[in-house]
Tab-separated table of C-alpha atoms in Angstrom:
chain	number	residue	atom	x	y	z
A	1	UNK	CA	-100.595	32.590	-85.021
A	2	UNK	CA	-99.989	28.861	-85.511
A	3	UNK	CA	-102.636	26.264	-86.366
A	4	UNK	CA	-102.044	22.645	-85.482
A	5	UNK	CA	-104.150	19.779	-86.806
A	6	UNK	CA	-104.203	18.024	-83.467
A	7	UNK	CA	-102.852	18.415	-79.966
A	8	UNK	CA	-99.102	18.256	-79.727
A	9	UNK	CA	-98.097	14.763	-78.714
A	10	UNK	CA	-94.350	15.173	-78.472
A	11	UNK	CA	-93.283	14.969	-74.842
A	12	UNK	CA	-90.487	17.088	-73.478
A	13	UNK	CA	-88.398	17.528	-70.373
A	14	UNK	CA	-89.963	20.912	-69.660
A	15	UNK	CA	-90.766	21.388	-66.003
A	16	UNK	CA	-88.374	18.768	-64.631
A	17	UNK	CA	-85.636	21.262	-63.764
A	18	UNK	CA	-88.059	23.408	-61.783
A	19	UNK	CA	-89.464	20.393	-60.002
A	20	UNK	CA	-86.003	19.260	-58.991
A	21	UNK	CA	-85.761	22.472	-56.996
A	22	UNK	CA	-88.583	21.274	-54.790
A	23	UNK	CA	-91.724	22.453	-56.569
A	24	UNK	CA	-93.484	19.105	-56.281
A	25	UNK	CA	-92.719	18.815	-52.574
A	26	UNK	CA	-94.034	22.335	-52.041
A	27	UNK	CA	-97.287	21.591	-53.853
A	28	UNK	CA	-97.865	18.437	-51.881
A	29	UNK	CA	-97.499	20.217	-48.565
A	30	UNK	CA	-99.189	23.515	-49.386
A	31	UNK	CA	-102.797	24.583	-49.659
A	32	UNK	CA	-104.339	27.432	-51.683
A	33	UNK	CA	-104.090	30.934	-50.310
A	34	UNK	CA	-106.788	31.706	-47.788
A	35	UNK	CA	-109.923	33.354	-49.115
A	36	UNK	CA	-110.112	35.686	-46.117
A	37	UNK	CA	-108.558	38.128	-45.824
A	38	UNK	CA	-107.331	38.780	-49.342
A	39	UNK	CA	-103.885	40.420	-49.366
A	40	UNK	CA	-105.255	43.162	-51.586
A	41	UNK	CA	-106.979	43.852	-54.845
A	42	UNK	CA	-103.957	44.086	-57.099
A	43	UNK	CA	-102.560	41.519	-59.527
A	44	UNK	CA	-100.823	38.392	-58.295
A	45	UNK	CA	-97.174	38.804	-57.352
A	46	UNK	CA	-94.721	37.355	-59.853
A	47	UNK	CA	-91.980	35.029	-58.604
A	48	UNK	CA	-88.620	34.467	-60.227
A	49	UNK	CA	-87.661	30.926	-61.194
A	50	UNK	CA	-84.142	29.488	-61.240
A	51	UNK	CA	-81.704	30.331	-64.038
A	52	UNK	CA	-81.707	26.698	-65.115
A	53	UNK	CA	-85.498	26.816	-65.468
A	54	UNK	CA	-85.249	30.061	-67.440
A	55	UNK	CA	-82.719	28.444	-69.770
A	56	UNK	CA	-84.993	25.440	-70.171
A	57	UNK	CA	-87.882	27.673	-71.218
A	58	UNK	CA	-85.715	29.521	-73.735
A	59	UNK	CA	-84.474	26.237	-75.196
A	60	UNK	CA	-87.996	24.805	-75.460
A	61	UNK	CA	-89.175	27.919	-77.316
A	62	UNK	CA	-86.151	27.867	-79.631
A	63	UNK	CA	-86.780	24.200	-80.425
A	64	UNK	CA	-90.457	24.857	-81.143
A	65	UNK	CA	-91.567	22.592	-78.282
A	66	UNK	CA	-93.712	25.333	-76.723
A	67	UNK	CA	-95.112	28.558	-78.196
A	68	UNK	CA	-93.001	31.696	-78.005
A	69	UNK	CA	-93.784	34.451	-75.530
A	70	UNK	CA	-97.439	35.525	-76.087
A	71	UNK	CA	-97.568	33.493	-79.313
A	72	UNK	CA	-101.009	32.051	-80.064
A	73	UNK	CA	-101.385	28.390	-81.055
A	74	UNK	CA	-104.547	26.349	-81.452
A	75	UNK	CA	-105.988	23.243	-83.023
A	76	UNK	CA	-107.243	23.583	-86.582
A	77	UNK	CA	-110.883	23.310	-85.500
A	78	UNK	CA	-110.802	26.496	-83.414
A	79	UNK	CA	-110.687	30.082	-84.665
A	80	UNK	CA	-109.632	33.058	-82.552
A	81	UNK	CA	-112.001	35.726	-83.816
A	82	UNK	CA	-111.680	38.589	-81.311
A	83	UNK	CA	-109.753	39.978	-78.366
A	84	UNK	CA	-110.666	43.029	-76.307
A	85	UNK	CA	-107.812	44.091	-73.992
A	86	UNK	CA	-108.445	45.296	-70.467
A	87	UNK	CA	-109.267	49.002	-70.291
A	88	UNK	CA	-110.033	51.160	-67.254
A	89	UNK	CA	-110.191	48.137	-64.938
A	90	UNK	CA	-106.577	46.945	-64.711
A	91	UNK	CA	-107.120	44.202	-62.125
A	92	UNK	CA	-107.338	40.439	-62.567
A	93	UNK	CA	-110.122	39.341	-64.910
A	94	UNK	CA	-112.359	36.683	-63.330
A	95	UNK	CA	-115.714	35.085	-64.167
A	96	UNK	CA	-118.290	35.649	-66.918
A	97	UNK	CA	-122.085	35.740	-67.161
A	98	UNK	CA	-124.385	36.213	-70.166
A	99	UNK	CA	-127.790	37.646	-70.949
A	100	UNK	CA	-129.226	38.135	-74.403
A	101	UNK	CA	-126.666	40.047	-76.450
A	102	UNK	CA	-124.576	40.972	-73.434
A	103	UNK	CA	-121.590	39.442	-71.658
A	104	UNK	CA	-120.633	40.511	-68.126
A	105	UNK	CA	-116.974	40.271	-67.128
A	106	UNK	CA	-115.835	40.241	-63.509
A	107	UNK	CA	-112.571	41.931	-62.536
A	108	UNK	CA	-110.893	42.529	-59.172
A	109	UNK	CA	-111.561	46.234	-59.772
A	110	UNK	CA	-115.239	45.896	-60.706
A	111	UNK	CA	-117.056	44.608	-63.796
A	112	UNK	CA	-117.441	45.318	-67.503
A	113	UNK	CA	-120.452	44.910	-69.774
A	114	UNK	CA	-119.936	43.902	-73.420
A	115	UNK	CA	-122.346	43.972	-76.340
A	116	UNK	CA	-121.634	40.674	-78.141
A	117	UNK	CA	-124.355	40.934	-80.787
A	118	UNK	CA	-121.428	40.784	-83.228
A	119	UNK	CA	-119.044	38.273	-81.595
A	120	UNK	CA	-116.277	39.277	-84.009
A	121	UNK	CA	-116.326	42.817	-82.637
A	122	UNK	CA	-117.513	43.015	-79.007
A	123	UNK	CA	-118.240	46.548	-77.831
A	124	UNK	CA	-117.913	47.901	-74.320
A	125	UNK	CA	-121.249	49.150	-72.999
A	126	UNK	CA	-120.122	50.135	-69.497
A	127	UNK	CA	-117.391	49.627	-66.918
A	128	UNK	CA	-118.108	49.856	-63.200
A	129	UNK	CA	-115.308	50.563	-60.747
A	130	UNK	CA	-116.061	48.651	-57.528
A	131	UNK	CA	-112.906	47.010	-56.103
A	132	UNK	CA	-113.117	43.854	-54.016
A	133	UNK	CA	-111.642	40.518	-54.947
A	134	UNK	CA	-112.709	38.393	-56.556
A	135	UNK	CA	-115.838	39.942	-57.963
A	136	UNK	CA	-117.394	36.661	-59.029
A	137	UNK	CA	-120.352	37.679	-61.203
A	138	UNK	CA	-123.879	36.458	-62.092
A	139	UNK	CA	-127.019	37.969	-63.620
A	140	UNK	CA	-130.738	37.249	-63.368
A	141	UNK	CA	-133.327	39.467	-64.996
A	142	UNK	CA	-132.572	43.056	-64.046
A	143	UNK	CA	-130.176	42.085	-61.266
A	144	UNK	CA	-126.403	41.566	-61.246
A	145	UNK	CA	-124.634	39.903	-58.315
A	146	UNK	CA	-121.009	40.518	-57.339
A	147	UNK	CA	-118.963	38.671	-54.706
A	148	UNK	CA	-116.541	40.532	-52.437
A	149	UNK	CA	-113.895	38.374	-50.795
A	150	UNK	CA	-111.446	40.878	-49.394
A	151	UNK	CA	-111.851	42.786	-46.177
A	152	UNK	CA	-113.057	46.301	-46.975
A	153	UNK	CA	-113.569	49.439	-44.909
A	154	UNK	CA	-117.271	49.415	-45.837
A	155	UNK	CA	-119.700	48.058	-48.443
A	156	UNK	CA	-119.399	50.979	-50.856
A	157	UNK	CA	-117.569	50.949	-54.178
A	158	UNK	CA	-115.235	53.596	-52.721
A	159	UNK	CA	-114.058	51.352	-49.891
A	160	UNK	CA	-110.435	50.557	-49.142
A	161	UNK	CA	-108.770	47.407	-47.840
A	162	UNK	CA	-108.984	46.898	-44.083
A	163	UNK	CA	-107.815	44.020	-41.866
A	164	UNK	CA	-110.311	41.210	-41.236
A	165	UNK	CA	-109.380	41.419	-37.566
A	166	UNK	CA	-111.403	44.645	-37.318
A	167	UNK	CA	-115.093	44.169	-36.552
A	168	UNK	CA	-116.112	47.055	-38.819
A	169	UNK	CA	-114.600	45.375	-41.893
A	170	UNK	CA	-117.051	44.294	-44.595
A	171	UNK	CA	-117.168	41.368	-47.041
A	172	UNK	CA	-120.111	39.783	-48.821
A	173	UNK	CA	-122.567	40.166	-51.713
A	174	UNK	CA	-123.321	43.281	-53.744
A	175	UNK	CA	-126.419	43.642	-55.941
A	176	UNK	CA	-126.771	45.954	-58.937
A	177	UNK	CA	-129.749	46.953	-61.079
A	178	UNK	CA	-128.806	46.398	-64.738
A	179	UNK	CA	-132.099	47.333	-66.378
A	180	UNK	CA	-129.992	50.016	-68.090
A	181	UNK	CA	-126.836	48.165	-69.151
A	182	UNK	CA	-125.047	51.438	-69.841
A	183	UNK	CA	-125.694	52.690	-66.296
A	184	UNK	CA	-125.752	49.878	-63.692
A	185	UNK	CA	-126.948	51.031	-60.261
A	186	UNK	CA	-125.732	49.654	-56.935
A	187	UNK	CA	-128.879	48.768	-54.952
A	188	UNK	CA	-128.024	46.366	-52.112
A	189	UNK	CA	-125.270	44.819	-50.012
A	190	UNK	CA	-125.403	41.818	-47.688
A	191	UNK	CA	-122.493	41.003	-45.382
A	192	UNK	CA	-121.727	37.282	-45.164
A	193	UNK	CA	-119.510	35.252	-42.853
A	194	UNK	CA	-115.974	34.995	-44.277
A	195	UNK	CA	-117.021	37.084	-47.285
A	196	UNK	CA	-118.122	35.706	-50.645
A	197	UNK	CA	-115.452	33.930	-52.645
A	198	UNK	CA	-118.004	32.666	-55.163
A	199	UNK	CA	-121.780	32.524	-55.326
A	200	UNK	CA	-124.475	30.560	-57.145
A	201	UNK	CA	-127.986	31.662	-58.087
A	202	UNK	CA	-131.118	29.576	-57.584
A	203	UNK	CA	-133.685	31.743	-59.407
A	204	UNK	CA	-137.422	31.708	-58.789
A	205	UNK	CA	-140.178	33.850	-60.299
A	206	UNK	CA	-140.411	36.342	-57.410
A	207	UNK	CA	-137.070	35.784	-55.672
A	208	UNK	CA	-133.491	34.867	-56.364
A	209	UNK	CA	-131.732	32.692	-53.813
A	210	UNK	CA	-127.970	33.146	-53.625
A	211	UNK	CA	-125.704	30.410	-52.250
A	212	UNK	CA	-122.559	32.103	-50.956
A	213	UNK	CA	-119.380	30.017	-50.771
A	214	UNK	CA	-116.568	31.154	-48.478
A	215	UNK	CA	-113.933	29.508	-46.341
A	216	UNK	CA	-110.783	29.807	-44.183
A	217	UNK	CA	-112.196	31.031	-40.857
A	218	UNK	CA	-109.912	32.287	-38.131
A	219	UNK	CA	-110.558	32.889	-34.440
A	220	UNK	CA	-108.994	36.354	-34.875
A	221	UNK	CA	-111.635	37.379	-37.439
A	222	UNK	CA	-114.816	38.629	-35.718
A	223	UNK	CA	-116.952	37.954	-38.805
A	224	UNK	CA	-115.326	34.696	-39.847
A	225	UNK	CA	-115.267	32.348	-36.891
A	226	UNK	CA	-114.426	28.617	-37.062
A	227	UNK	CA	-115.617	26.031	-37.829
A	228	UNK	CA	-117.785	27.786	-40.474
A	229	UNK	CA	-118.524	24.514	-42.379
A	230	UNK	CA	-121.523	25.816	-44.342
A	231	UNK	CA	-122.860	28.339	-46.845
A	232	UNK	CA	-124.828	31.556	-46.502
A	233	UNK	CA	-128.242	31.546	-48.216
A	234	UNK	CA	-129.469	34.994	-49.274
A	235	UNK	CA	-133.028	35.696	-50.444
A	236	UNK	CA	-133.336	38.601	-52.898
A	237	UNK	CA	-136.844	39.823	-53.849
A	238	UNK	CA	-136.726	40.758	-57.539
A	239	UNK	CA	-138.988	43.790	-57.125
A	240	UNK	CA	-137.320	44.951	-53.896
A	241	UNK	CA	-133.639	43.894	-54.029
A	242	UNK	CA	-132.833	46.385	-51.287
A	243	UNK	CA	-134.554	43.912	-48.930
A	244	UNK	CA	-131.999	41.181	-49.690
A	245	UNK	CA	-131.096	39.286	-46.520
A	246	UNK	CA	-129.574	36.057	-45.214
A	247	UNK	CA	-132.299	33.496	-44.505
A	248	UNK	CA	-130.159	30.514	-43.462
A	249	UNK	CA	-126.660	29.200	-42.886
A	250	UNK	CA	-126.937	25.439	-43.478
A	251	UNK	CA	-124.010	23.483	-42.075
A	252	UNK	CA	-122.931	21.051	-44.785
A	253	UNK	CA	-120.174	19.392	-42.755
A	254	UNK	CA	-121.424	18.913	-39.205
A	255	UNK	CA	-118.854	17.891	-36.642
A	256	UNK	CA	-117.803	18.384	-33.054
A	257	UNK	CA	-115.483	21.122	-31.798
A	258	UNK	CA	-113.828	24.093	-33.458
A	259	UNK	CA	-112.664	22.015	-36.440
A	260	UNK	CA	-116.143	20.891	-37.448
A	261	UNK	CA	-116.567	18.146	-40.031
A	262	UNK	CA	-115.319	17.540	-43.533
A	263	UNK	CA	-111.832	16.574	-44.624
A	264	UNK	CA	-109.298	17.231	-41.833
A	265	UNK	CA	-106.501	17.840	-44.336
A	266	UNK	CA	-102.924	17.422	-43.148
A	267	UNK	CA	-101.246	15.757	-41.376
A	268	UNK	CA	-103.893	13.022	-41.665
A	269	UNK	CA	-104.167	13.683	-45.414
A	270	UNK	CA	-100.914	15.358	-46.532
A	271	UNK	CA	-101.264	17.857	-49.353
A	272	UNK	CA	-105.056	18.018	-49.043
A	273	UNK	CA	-106.907	21.163	-48.005
A	274	UNK	CA	-108.813	21.057	-44.755
A	275	UNK	CA	-112.526	21.621	-45.416
A	276	UNK	CA	-113.759	24.827	-43.785
A	277	UNK	CA	-116.533	25.662	-46.236
A	278	UNK	CA	-117.107	25.421	-49.986
A	279	UNK	CA	-115.224	27.015	-52.848
A	280	UNK	CA	-117.933	26.770	-55.490
A	281	UNK	CA	-121.354	25.214	-56.059
A	282	UNK	CA	-123.163	24.315	-59.279
A	283	UNK	CA	-126.927	23.831	-59.230
A	284	UNK	CA	-129.390	22.140	-61.583
A	285	UNK	CA	-132.628	23.941	-60.638
A	286	UNK	CA	-134.740	21.826	-63.002
A	287	UNK	CA	-133.633	18.701	-61.157
A	288	UNK	CA	-133.407	20.163	-57.619
A	289	UNK	CA	-129.781	19.007	-57.514
A	290	UNK	CA	-126.439	20.624	-56.681
A	291	UNK	CA	-122.777	19.675	-56.577
A	292	UNK	CA	-120.343	21.372	-54.237
A	293	UNK	CA	-116.583	21.650	-54.602
A	294	UNK	CA	-115.619	22.146	-50.986
A	295	UNK	CA	-111.845	22.299	-50.477
A	296	UNK	CA	-111.173	18.728	-49.315
A	297	UNK	CA	-114.564	17.278	-50.259
A	298	UNK	CA	-116.899	16.865	-53.208
A	299	UNK	CA	-120.599	16.755	-52.342
A	300	UNK	CA	-123.913	16.022	-54.011
A	301	UNK	CA	-126.987	17.585	-52.425
A	302	UNK	CA	-130.673	18.238	-52.896
A	303	UNK	CA	-132.020	21.795	-53.252
A	304	UNK	CA	-135.684	20.808	-53.381
A	305	UNK	CA	-136.081	23.247	-50.503
A	306	UNK	CA	-133.663	26.001	-51.629
A	307	UNK	CA	-133.412	27.510	-48.149
A	308	UNK	CA	-132.491	24.145	-46.630
A	309	UNK	CA	-130.160	22.130	-48.921
A	310	UNK	CA	-129.647	18.492	-47.893
A	311	UNK	CA	-126.525	16.381	-48.439
A	312	UNK	CA	-126.993	13.206	-50.510
A	313	UNK	CA	-123.378	12.035	-50.825
A	314	UNK	CA	-119.864	13.158	-49.947
A	315	UNK	CA	-116.553	11.987	-51.468
A	316	UNK	CA	-112.834	12.612	-50.991
A	317	UNK	CA	-109.694	11.917	-53.015
A	318	UNK	CA	-106.758	12.033	-50.620
A	319	UNK	CA	-104.276	10.740	-53.189
A	320	UNK	CA	-104.502	13.148	-56.120
A	321	UNK	CA	-106.866	16.018	-55.235
A	322	UNK	CA	-105.510	18.975	-53.263
A	323	UNK	CA	-108.373	21.486	-53.458
A	324	UNK	CA	-111.869	20.749	-54.817
A	325	UNK	CA	-112.496	23.907	-56.833
A	326	UNK	CA	-115.585	23.691	-59.076
A	327	UNK	CA	-118.185	21.286	-60.454
A	328	UNK	CA	-119.987	20.677	-63.764
A	329	UNK	CA	-122.917	18.303	-64.355
A	330	UNK	CA	-123.518	16.613	-67.677
A	331	UNK	CA	-126.903	17.185	-69.326
A	332	UNK	CA	-128.440	13.922	-68.052
A	333	UNK	CA	-127.327	14.693	-64.492
A	334	UNK	CA	-125.693	11.296	-64.154
A	335	UNK	CA	-122.109	12.641	-64.050
A	336	UNK	CA	-120.175	15.408	-62.322
A	337	UNK	CA	-116.777	16.782	-63.306
A	338	UNK	CA	-114.887	18.207	-60.316
A	339	UNK	CA	-111.779	20.348	-60.815
A	340	UNK	CA	-108.700	20.403	-58.591
A	341	UNK	CA	-107.013	23.774	-58.023
A	342	UNK	CA	-103.610	22.293	-57.192
A	343	UNK	CA	-101.264	25.019	-55.986
A	344	UNK	CA	-104.124	27.445	-55.343
A	345	UNK	CA	-103.942	29.026	-58.775
A	346	UNK	CA	-100.388	30.216	-58.188
A	347	UNK	CA	-98.117	27.394	-59.343
A	348	UNK	CA	-96.862	25.712	-62.508
A	349	UNK	CA	-98.742	22.415	-62.167
A	350	UNK	CA	-98.994	21.356	-65.841
A	351	UNK	CA	-95.478	19.972	-65.999
A	352	UNK	CA	-94.027	16.549	-66.711
A	353	UNK	CA	-92.940	16.196	-63.103
A	354	UNK	CA	-96.409	16.871	-61.635
A	355	UNK	CA	-97.864	14.319	-64.036
A	356	UNK	CA	-101.329	13.586	-65.453
A	357	UNK	CA	-103.317	12.815	-62.285
A	358	UNK	CA	-102.458	15.550	-59.791
A	359	UNK	CA	-104.202	18.810	-60.601
A	360	UNK	CA	-106.556	17.010	-62.977
A	361	UNK	CA	-110.324	16.973	-63.356
A	362	UNK	CA	-112.071	14.082	-61.620
A	363	UNK	CA	-114.986	12.480	-63.477
A	364	UNK	CA	-117.659	10.931	-61.253
A	365	UNK	CA	-120.747	8.985	-62.294
A	366	UNK	CA	-123.921	9.489	-60.264
A	367	UNK	CA	-125.435	6.079	-59.605
A	368	UNK	CA	-128.645	5.118	-57.817
A	369	UNK	CA	-131.815	7.108	-57.252
A	370	UNK	CA	-133.118	9.777	-54.922
A	371	UNK	CA	-131.391	10.133	-51.569
A	372	UNK	CA	-129.454	6.910	-52.230
A	373	UNK	CA	-127.495	8.384	-55.150
A	374	UNK	CA	-123.723	8.004	-54.944
A	375	UNK	CA	-120.732	9.682	-56.593
A	376	UNK	CA	-118.523	6.983	-58.137
A	377	UNK	CA	-115.072	7.910	-59.467
A	378	UNK	CA	-114.318	6.886	-63.059
A	379	UNK	CA	-111.202	8.708	-64.311
A	380	UNK	CA	-109.039	11.829	-64.457
A	381	UNK	CA	-108.585	14.319	-67.276
A	382	UNK	CA	-105.734	16.788	-67.635
A	383	UNK	CA	-104.423	18.691	-70.640
A	384	UNK	CA	-101.504	16.825	-72.207
A	385	UNK	CA	-99.512	19.884	-73.290
A	386	UNK	CA	-96.908	20.457	-70.553
A	387	UNK	CA	-96.412	24.135	-69.843
A	388	UNK	CA	-93.317	26.125	-68.907
A	389	UNK	CA	-92.211	26.422	-65.254
A	390	UNK	CA	-92.957	30.150	-65.576
A	391	UNK	CA	-96.614	29.493	-66.492
A	392	UNK	CA	-99.223	29.248	-63.738
A	393	UNK	CA	-101.445	26.469	-65.064
A	394	UNK	CA	-104.420	24.984	-63.238
A	395	UNK	CA	-107.807	23.355	-63.896
A	396	UNK	CA	-110.362	26.164	-63.734
A	397	UNK	CA	-113.840	27.239	-64.813
A	398	UNK	CA	-115.659	25.627	-67.744
A	399	UNK	CA	-119.098	24.793	-69.105
A	400	UNK	CA	-120.937	22.202	-71.137
A	401	UNK	CA	-121.122	22.490	-74.907
A	402	UNK	CA	-124.739	21.374	-75.454
A	403	UNK	CA	-124.691	18.372	-77.793
A	404	UNK	CA	-127.532	15.885	-77.356
A	405	UNK	CA	-126.289	12.420	-76.408
A	406	UNK	CA	-122.728	13.636	-75.806
A	407	UNK	CA	-120.843	14.981	-72.794
A	408	UNK	CA	-118.523	17.706	-74.070
A	409	UNK	CA	-117.218	20.704	-72.174
A	410	UNK	CA	-114.910	23.653	-72.636
A	411	UNK	CA	-112.582	24.587	-69.795
A	412	UNK	CA	-110.072	27.251	-68.809
A	413	UNK	CA	-106.609	26.236	-67.611
A	414	UNK	CA	-104.962	29.628	-66.903
A	415	UNK	CA	-101.778	29.614	-69.018
A	416	UNK	CA	-102.644	26.104	-70.167
A	417	UNK	CA	-105.224	27.901	-72.313
A	418	UNK	CA	-108.682	26.722	-73.331
A	419	UNK	CA	-109.444	23.010	-73.738
A	420	UNK	CA	-112.466	21.344	-75.345
A	421	UNK	CA	-112.840	17.744	-74.255
A	422	UNK	CA	-115.266	14.835	-74.452
A	423	UNK	CA	-116.176	12.765	-71.367
A	424	UNK	CA	-119.067	10.794	-72.890
A	425	UNK	CA	-117.060	7.714	-71.949
A	426	UNK	CA	-116.439	8.530	-68.283
A	427	UNK	CA	-113.440	6.225	-68.113
A	428	UNK	CA	-111.733	7.519	-71.266
A	429	UNK	CA	-112.012	11.305	-71.681
A	430	UNK	CA	-110.291	12.870	-74.706
A	431	UNK	CA	-109.382	16.399	-75.771
A	432	UNK	CA	-110.803	17.422	-79.134
A	433	UNK	CA	-109.680	21.070	-79.454
A	434	UNK	CA	-107.539	23.711	-77.738
A	435	UNK	CA	-106.359	27.320	-77.792
A	436	UNK	CA	-103.447	28.784	-75.867
A	437	UNK	CA	-100.854	31.523	-75.729
A	438	UNK	CA	-97.160	31.045	-75.050
A	439	UNK	CA	-95.671	32.142	-71.719
A	440	UNK	CA	-96.525	35.688	-70.647
A	441	UNK	CA	-93.102	35.799	-69.006
A	442	UNK	CA	-90.105	33.554	-69.682
A	443	UNK	CA	-88.177	34.500	-66.536
A	444	UNK	CA	-90.762	34.747	-63.768
A	445	UNK	CA	-93.657	32.555	-62.639
A	446	UNK	CA	-96.702	34.595	-63.643
A	447	UNK	CA	-100.443	34.276	-63.104
A	448	UNK	CA	-102.198	34.789	-66.432
A	449	UNK	CA	-104.339	33.004	-69.010
A	450	UNK	CA	-108.056	32.155	-69.113
A	451	UNK	CA	-109.882	32.256	-65.771
A	452	UNK	CA	-113.166	31.182	-67.361
A	453	UNK	CA	-114.016	29.662	-70.741
A	454	UNK	CA	-117.717	29.179	-71.500
A	455	UNK	CA	-119.858	28.213	-74.497
A	456	UNK	CA	-122.754	30.588	-75.165
A	457	UNK	CA	-124.989	30.675	-78.228
A	458	UNK	CA	-122.502	29.379	-80.777
A	459	UNK	CA	-119.226	30.815	-79.471
A	460	UNK	CA	-116.658	30.228	-76.749
A	461	UNK	CA	-115.978	33.270	-74.573
A	462	UNK	CA	-112.828	33.355	-72.468
A	463	UNK	CA	-111.877	35.869	-69.786
A	464	UNK	CA	-108.089	36.037	-69.772
A	465	UNK	CA	-106.623	37.227	-66.484
A	466	UNK	CA	-104.054	39.408	-68.245
A	467	UNK	CA	-104.948	39.642	-71.935
A	468	UNK	CA	-108.622	40.537	-71.740
A	469	UNK	CA	-111.795	39.159	-73.325
A	470	UNK	CA	-111.345	36.521	-76.056
A	471	UNK	CA	-113.910	35.110	-78.479
A	472	UNK	CA	-113.334	31.697	-80.097
A	473	UNK	CA	-115.349	29.722	-82.612
A	474	UNK	CA	-115.157	25.952	-82.795
A	475	UNK	CA	-115.899	24.189	-86.081
A	476	UNK	CA	-116.105	20.461	-85.490
A	477	UNK	CA	-118.712	17.869	-86.409
A	478	UNK	CA	-118.754	16.703	-82.786
A	479	UNK	CA	-119.780	20.127	-81.477
A	480	UNK	CA	-121.669	21.531	-84.497
A	481	UNK	CA	-125.151	20.567	-83.143
A	482	UNK	CA	-124.601	22.996	-80.248
A	483	UNK	CA	-124.835	25.927	-82.676
A	484	UNK	CA	-128.605	25.504	-82.770
A	485	UNK	CA	-129.071	25.774	-78.998
A	486	UNK	CA	-129.925	29.304	-77.890
A	487	UNK	CA	-130.254	30.562	-74.323
A	488	UNK	CA	-131.696	33.870	-73.115
A	489	UNK	CA	-129.329	33.892	-70.123
A	490	UNK	CA	-126.410	31.870	-68.787
A	491	UNK	CA	-124.767	31.721	-65.397
A	492	UNK	CA	-122.668	28.583	-65.701
A	493	UNK	CA	-122.971	27.734	-61.999
A	494	UNK	CA	-126.761	27.789	-62.464
A	495	UNK	CA	-126.704	25.078	-65.079
A	496	UNK	CA	-129.675	25.133	-67.500
A	497	UNK	CA	-131.570	22.289	-69.064
A	498	UNK	CA	-130.300	22.938	-72.574
A	499	UNK	CA	-132.904	20.768	-74.277
A	500	UNK	CA	-136.046	21.528	-72.296
């Protein structure tokens, strides 16, 4: 393990050889893999890179310009205090949720419950086998919610993959009772159009509303017809979750014809995903506000009536954004950070050739009041540690670190690792800490690294796609005040008011 006092600033040629083979051109013309149907529930397929790129990686490791294979490096203000490898669920690790002394880890094969009462030694409480990518996960009270975004033979946890062209295929939301964390019980299933790639909870006292994000309709899919430009809203009674049902499908991008509204993508906007739904939504229930990352569009909308969300503003970036992936509000709700999943989570996009703007986070100020609020672009942020051409690196899931008067967040970047950065000055964001591993593979392009990195009750928890569950502790005067903020529950996409 290597500790560095600050982020590496030495620039290198790494990534240029791979780009010369056409990587950049490919990224600019491609869009992320379709959400429906998923090709299966196994790990991502590795792809070999050129011999010149392999030699470049070996040279960079030998020169100490990048970490060695699986070698851990981090800034001096972060400690790596625990790792729990994957166990009986071998699939891709995905999102995280938290409740009390428990962490809930999604996996393409199901989910895992950890006891994190001692963050230095997390213990497995239970593991539930229930395949169905991508198993995005949330919790509320005694209920756990799991997204299924691959076509299955039925809604059971014993289902098998089945083509989306068959009417009997199933995709959607699953609901579990977790009153006994050691023995979760499957209690409800709701089929949703085009499945459930991600979901977001809007909790109430008696009910939980679930906003289901899905996309990529196709005329050949009976349950996923174009234009689809909306979200499914599910109402789940807390005391009778078996009665969960869809109560609305609000169209967020109205338009004429089969293509609907939203960003048309290419050829009008080369390299930009066509909007056919949303990828992820973050809500601020205390402020009746939500931000949607919707493929080719970023949106701000009101959830004052949770069954009927209303668009306030809509923005596009047809120069540097390829796929609007996720959103994070600051505490004051006057900024939104949108992430760009350039390459669809399957490409080496943190290279010198791709540069600092493409595949970056976009920081937007929210200006104005009420229904006249606007999203105004201020700057980009991207990690400044170029990765190897064998490392899939992309802006991914993160959360606020609750510091009053400051805008600081932690974020996962796949094999780019975990980054802690400050965007208090919207126009000049800066990284203040990081943690990463060296390439998982030095000869083949491989999907690995942190899918999600979230701050919860004094620690950073990271769900590594390949390496398992990591626990980090940051010791920095800029983030120290966050140690005193305690939450009973955290679903990052249901953003709390940390200082209420």
